[in-house]
Amino acid sequence: MLAGVALNFVAVFSRYVLGSAIFWTEEVLVLITIWGVFIGCVAIAWKGEHLSMDLFSSKLRGLPKRVLRGATAATLVATSAFVAWQSWQIVALFVATDAVSAGARIPKVIPHSALLAGFGLMALVVIVRIRAYLSGDFGGRL
């Protein structure tokens, strides 16, 4: 994030003080943001702080609540693994074709790997912390 702020400052300085715009800065800032979002998703999954609709589930107790938590964790793992697999296929396609972005000529593997890393790690985190997901106790919050 700090690299993005610094890059933005340099771009503004270049444009308004030096009179010369750096054409690729916006594309790189978007790339940094994409990586930040998907790494952030992993941290959120670790802490168990993702959004949830609990209007009815907050009233559940005992086994029904544990079953619902298990189903939620299983759905999160399955969905994340599916998206990671789809991302893997796209990344492999970009590796095979040496695709690059139009402006900054950045290999498309880099931004698309953020999805692969984010969703793959999210699935792994839920599996590693399955006890916390089943109990609802994420006591070791970061």
Coordinates of C-alpha atoms in Angstrom, one line a residue:
M1 CA 0.0 0.0 0.0
L2 CA 2.8 2.4 0.8
A3 CA 4.4 1.6 -2.6
G4 CA 1.1 2.6 -4.2
V5 CA 1.0 5.9 -2.2
A6 CA 4.6 6.7 -3.2
L7 CA 4.0 5.9 -6.8
N8 CA 0.9 8.1 -6.9
F9 CA 2.9 10.9 -5.3
V10 CA 5.6 10.5 -8.0
A11 CA 3.0 10.5 -10.7
V12 CA 1.3 13.7 -9.4
F13 CA 4.7 15.4 -9.0
S14 CA 5.8 14.4 -12.5
R15 CA 2.5 15.6 -14.1
Y16 CA 2.1 18.9 -12.3
V17 CA 5.7 19.9 -11.5
L18 CA 7.7 18.4 -14.4
G19 CA 4.8 18.6 -16.9
S20 CA 5.3 15.0 -18.0
A21 CA 2.8 12.3 -17.1
I22 CA 3.9 8.7 -16.3
F23 CA 1.4 6.8 -18.4
W24 CA 1.6 3.4 -16.7
T25 CA 1.1 4.5 -13.0
E26 CA -2.6 4.0 -12.9
E27 CA -2.3 0.5 -14.2
V28 CA 0.3 -0.4 -11.6
L29 CA -1.8 1.2 -8.9
V30 CA -4.8 -1.0 -9.9
L31 CA -2.5 -4.0 -9.8
I32 CA -1.3 -3.1 -6.3
T33 CA -4.9 -2.7 -5.2
I34 CA -5.9 -6.1 -6.6
W35 CA -3.1 -7.8 -4.7
G36 CA -4.0 -5.9 -1.5
V37 CA -7.6 -7.0 -1.7
F38 CA -6.9 -10.7 -2.2
I39 CA -4.2 -10.8 0.5
G40 CA -6.7 -9.0 2.7
C41 CA -9.2 -11.7 2.1
V42 CA -6.8 -14.3 3.5
A43 CA -6.4 -12.3 6.7
I44 CA -10.1 -11.9 7.0
A45 CA -10.7 -15.6 6.6
W46 CA -8.0 -16.3 9.2
K47 CA -9.8 -14.1 11.7
G48 CA -13.2 -15.3 10.7
E49 CA -14.4 -11.8 10.1
H50 CA -16.0 -12.1 6.7
L51 CA -19.5 -10.8 6.1
S52 CA -22.3 -13.0 7.1
M53 CA -26.1 -12.8 7.3
D54 CA -26.9 -14.0 10.8
L55 CA -30.5 -12.8 11.3
F56 CA -31.7 -16.4 11.9
S57 CA -28.5 -18.3 12.5
S58 CA -27.7 -16.1 15.6
K59 CA -30.7 -17.7 17.3
L60 CA -29.4 -21.3 16.8
R61 CA -27.7 -23.2 19.6
G62 CA -26.0 -26.5 20.0
L63 CA -25.8 -29.0 17.3
P64 CA -27.8 -27.1 14.7
K65 CA -25.5 -24.1 15.0
R66 CA -22.4 -26.3 14.7
V67 CA -23.9 -28.0 11.6
L68 CA -24.6 -24.7 10.0
R69 CA -21.1 -23.5 10.8
G70 CA -19.7 -26.7 9.3
A71 CA -21.8 -26.2 6.1
T72 CA -20.6 -22.6 5.9
A73 CA -17.0 -23.6 6.2
A74 CA -17.4 -26.4 3.6
T75 CA -19.1 -23.9 1.2
L76 CA -16.3 -21.4 1.7
V77 CA -13.6 -24.0 1.1
A78 CA -15.4 -25.5 -2.0
T79 CA -16.1 -22.1 -3.5
S80 CA -12.6 -20.8 -2.8
A81 CA -11.0 -24.0 -4.2
F82 CA -13.2 -23.8 -7.3
V83 CA -12.3 -20.1 -8.0
A84 CA -8.6 -20.9 -7.3
W85 CA -8.8 -23.8 -9.9
Q86 CA -10.4 -21.5 -12.5
S87 CA -7.7 -18.9 -11.8
W88 CA -5.0 -21.5 -12.2
Q89 CA -6.3 -22.3 -15.6
I90 CA -6.3 -18.6 -16.6
V91 CA -2.8 -18.1 -15.2
A92 CA -1.6 -21.1 -17.2
L93 CA -3.1 -19.7 -20.3
F94 CA -1.3 -16.4 -19.8
V95 CA 2.0 -18.2 -19.1
A96 CA 1.6 -20.1 -22.4
T97 CA 0.8 -17.0 -24.4
D98 CA 3.1 -14.6 -22.7
A99 CA 0.2 -12.1 -22.5
V100 CA 1.1 -8.6 -21.2
S101 CA -1.0 -5.6 -20.3
A102 CA -1.5 -2.9 -22.9
G103 CA -0.2 0.1 -21.0
A104 CA 2.6 -1.0 -18.7
R105 CA 3.4 -4.2 -20.5
I106 CA 3.2 -6.1 -17.2
P107 CA 2.8 -9.9 -17.7
K108 CA -0.9 -10.7 -17.1
V109 CA 0.2 -13.6 -14.9
I110 CA 1.0 -11.1 -12.1
P111 CA -2.5 -9.6 -11.6
H112 CA -4.3 -12.8 -12.2
S113 CA -2.1 -14.7 -9.8
A114 CA -3.6 -12.6 -7.1
L115 CA -6.9 -14.4 -7.5
L116 CA -5.1 -17.8 -7.4
A117 CA -3.1 -16.9 -4.3
G118 CA -6.0 -15.2 -2.5
F119 CA -8.6 -17.9 -3.0
G120 CA -6.2 -20.8 -2.7
L121 CA -4.9 -19.4 0.6
M122 CA -8.4 -18.7 1.8
A123 CA -9.4 -22.3 1.3
L124 CA -6.3 -23.4 3.1
V125 CA -6.8 -21.1 6.0
V126 CA -10.4 -22.3 6.5
I127 CA -9.1 -25.9 6.5
V128 CA -6.3 -25.1 9.0
R129 CA -8.7 -23.2 11.3
I130 CA -11.6 -25.6 10.9
R131 CA -12.0 -25.9 14.7
A132 CA -12.4 -22.2 15.0
Y133 CA -15.0 -22.2 12.2
L134 CA -17.0 -25.0 13.9
S135 CA -16.9 -23.4 17.3
G136 CA -17.2 -19.8 16.3
D137 CA -14.2 -19.0 18.6
F138 CA -11.4 -17.2 16.8
G139 CA -9.7 -16.4 20.1
G140 CA -6.3 -15.9 18.6
R141 CA -7.4 -12.9 16.5
L142 CA -4.5 -11.0 15.0

